Amino acid sequence: MIKLKEMNKSIFYNNLLLTITEIMGNKKLDEKSFRFKIIPVYEKDKSFNGLDNQMRLVALSEKNVGNRLLTMQETVNLVACQSPFVPIWINISLNKMSQQGIIFNFETSLRFRKPSQLRNVETGHPPFKAIM
């Protein structure tokens, strides 16, 4: 199994972009039209540490992300704010295309881990997985 050694906001951004390209194909897309609906997923029977609880209760709380649609940069800044610690896995799927832009579901684990523990390394853009 390949271990990822580094994660920062730039790598996180590029990996998110690669995931979107996998979902949308080779269409010419404007990143400024991307919007993300963040959907935190609480995993039962998993252990959470202090950072996980901080992110769950503050940054990714219903009050903070709720029904908001975030730009790509806002999403990266919010979710990767503790880099190199980022969610252990993130599932990206197309929600809909509208006048607001191309809306993606951003389902994220609430467990923040170091790069070597991230899932979806086999996709080439960890911790992201494209859901078709």
Short mmCIF file of C-alpha atoms in Angstrom, two decimals:
data_model
loop_
_atom_site.label_atom_id
_atom_site.label_comp_id
_atom_site.label_asym_id
_atom_site.label_seq_id
_atom_site.Cartn_x
_atom_site.Cartn_y
_atom_site.Cartn_z
CA MET A 1 0.00 0.00 0.00
CA ILE A 2 1.33 3.43 -0.97
CA LYS A 3 1.68 5.90 1.89
CA LEU A 4 1.10 9.58 1.22
CA LYS A 5 3.81 11.71 2.83
CA GLU A 6 2.60 15.28 2.34
CA MET A 7 -0.62 17.26 2.38
CA ASN A 8 -1.18 21.01 2.22
CA LYS A 9 -3.88 23.29 0.85
CA SER A 10 -2.31 23.32 -2.62
CA ILE A 11 -2.17 19.51 -2.87
CA PHE A 12 -5.68 19.28 -1.41
CA TYR A 13 -6.96 21.79 -4.01
CA ASN A 14 -5.28 19.93 -6.90
CA ASN A 15 -6.63 16.58 -5.70
CA LEU A 16 -10.15 18.02 -5.49
CA LEU A 17 -9.77 19.37 -9.03
CA LEU A 18 -8.61 15.95 -10.27
CA THR A 19 -11.68 14.37 -8.67
CA ILE A 20 -14.01 16.85 -10.36
CA THR A 21 -12.31 16.17 -13.71
CA GLU A 22 -12.89 12.45 -13.15
CA ILE A 23 -16.61 13.11 -12.56
CA MET A 24 -17.14 15.64 -15.37
CA GLY A 25 -14.83 14.17 -17.99
CA ASN A 26 -12.76 16.37 -20.26
CA LYS A 27 -15.34 19.16 -20.50
CA LYS A 28 -13.95 22.67 -20.39
CA LEU A 29 -15.09 23.90 -16.98
CA ASP A 30 -14.69 27.13 -15.10
CA GLU A 31 -13.61 26.50 -11.51
CA LYS A 32 -15.42 29.68 -10.49
CA SER A 33 -18.73 28.00 -11.30
CA PHE A 34 -18.12 25.12 -8.84
CA ARG A 35 -20.12 25.12 -5.62
CA PHE A 36 -19.92 22.57 -2.82
CA LYS A 37 -22.54 21.42 -0.37
CA ILE A 38 -20.55 20.10 2.57
CA ILE A 39 -22.14 17.04 4.16
CA PRO A 40 -20.31 15.96 7.33
CA VAL A 41 -20.68 12.23 8.01
CA TYR A 42 -20.53 11.11 11.63
CA GLU A 43 -19.10 7.59 11.71
CA LYS A 44 -20.44 5.52 14.60
CA ASP A 45 -18.02 3.25 16.42
CA LYS A 46 -15.01 5.32 15.33
CA SER A 47 -12.74 7.13 17.74
CA PHE A 48 -12.44 10.91 17.58
CA ASN A 49 -9.59 13.01 18.92
CA GLY A 50 -9.51 16.66 20.03
CA LEU A 51 -8.93 18.02 16.52
CA ASP A 52 -11.81 15.91 15.17
CA ASN A 53 -14.14 17.29 17.84
CA GLN A 54 -13.01 20.87 17.21
CA MET A 55 -13.68 20.54 13.48
CA ARG A 56 -17.00 18.72 14.06
CA LEU A 57 -18.33 21.19 16.62
CA VAL A 58 -17.06 24.43 15.04
CA ALA A 59 -15.81 24.44 11.44
CA LEU A 60 -18.08 21.70 10.06
CA SER A 61 -21.05 22.29 12.36
CA GLU A 62 -24.57 22.53 10.96
CA LYS A 63 -24.60 26.20 11.96
CA ASN A 64 -21.43 26.91 9.97
CA VAL A 65 -21.94 24.83 6.82
CA GLY A 66 -25.68 24.06 6.93
CA ASN A 67 -27.29 24.79 3.60
CA ARG A 68 -24.46 26.99 2.34
CA LEU A 69 -22.90 26.49 -1.06
CA LEU A 70 -19.19 27.20 -0.88
CA THR A 71 -16.79 28.06 -3.69
CA MET A 72 -13.84 25.80 -4.33
CA GLN A 73 -11.43 28.11 -2.51
CA GLU A 74 -13.78 28.50 0.47
CA THR A 75 -14.16 24.73 0.67
CA VAL A 76 -10.40 24.12 0.57
CA ASN A 77 -9.74 26.85 3.13
CA LEU A 78 -12.36 25.43 5.50
CA VAL A 79 -11.69 21.70 5.22
CA ALA A 80 -7.89 21.88 4.92
CA CYS A 81 -7.45 24.61 7.53
CA GLN A 82 -5.55 22.18 9.80
CA SER A 83 -3.33 20.72 7.06
CA PRO A 84 -1.45 18.45 6.95
CA PHE A 85 -4.40 16.99 8.88
CA VAL A 86 -7.41 16.57 6.58
CA PRO A 87 -10.47 14.29 6.58
CA ILE A 88 -9.50 10.63 6.29
CA TRP A 89 -11.91 10.27 3.33
CA ILE A 90 -14.09 12.54 1.17
CA ASN A 91 -16.69 11.46 -1.41
CA ILE A 92 -17.48 13.90 -4.22
CA SER A 93 -20.58 13.53 -6.39
CA LEU A 94 -22.45 15.75 -8.82
CA ASN A 95 -25.58 17.19 -7.23
CA LYS A 96 -26.91 19.35 -10.07
CA MET A 97 -26.11 21.98 -12.63
CA SER A 98 -27.97 25.23 -12.11
CA GLN A 99 -27.71 28.96 -12.64
CA GLN A 100 -25.74 29.10 -9.38
CA GLY A 101 -23.13 26.87 -11.01
CA ILE A 102 -22.16 23.22 -10.93
CA ILE A 103 -23.09 21.94 -7.48
CA PHE A 104 -21.23 19.00 -5.95
CA ASN A 105 -21.97 17.03 -2.80
CA PHE A 106 -18.89 17.01 -0.58
CA GLU A 107 -19.43 14.14 1.88
CA THR A 108 -16.64 14.23 4.42
CA SER A 109 -15.45 12.18 7.33
CA LEU A 110 -15.16 14.08 10.59
CA ARG A 111 -11.93 12.27 11.42
CA PHE A 112 -8.88 14.39 10.54
CA ARG A 113 -5.68 12.41 10.04
CA LYS A 114 -2.11 12.84 8.86
CA PRO A 115 -1.29 12.16 5.18
CA SER A 116 0.00 8.60 5.73
CA GLN A 117 -3.41 7.55 7.12
CA LEU A 118 -5.61 8.94 4.33
CA ARG A 119 -7.90 6.67 2.35
CA ASN A 120 -8.43 6.57 -1.42
CA VAL A 121 -4.70 6.72 -2.21
CA GLU A 122 -5.36 4.36 -5.13
CA THR A 123 -7.45 7.06 -6.86
CA GLY A 124 -4.34 9.20 -7.35
CA HIS A 125 -6.07 12.07 -5.54
CA PRO A 126 -6.45 11.15 -1.87
CA PRO A 127 -8.51 11.56 0.26
CA PHE A 128 -11.07 12.07 -2.51
CA LYS A 129 -13.22 9.49 -4.24
CA ALA A 130 -15.42 10.32 -7.23
CA ILE A 131 -18.93 8.92 -6.85
CA MET A 132 -20.65 8.52 -10.19
#
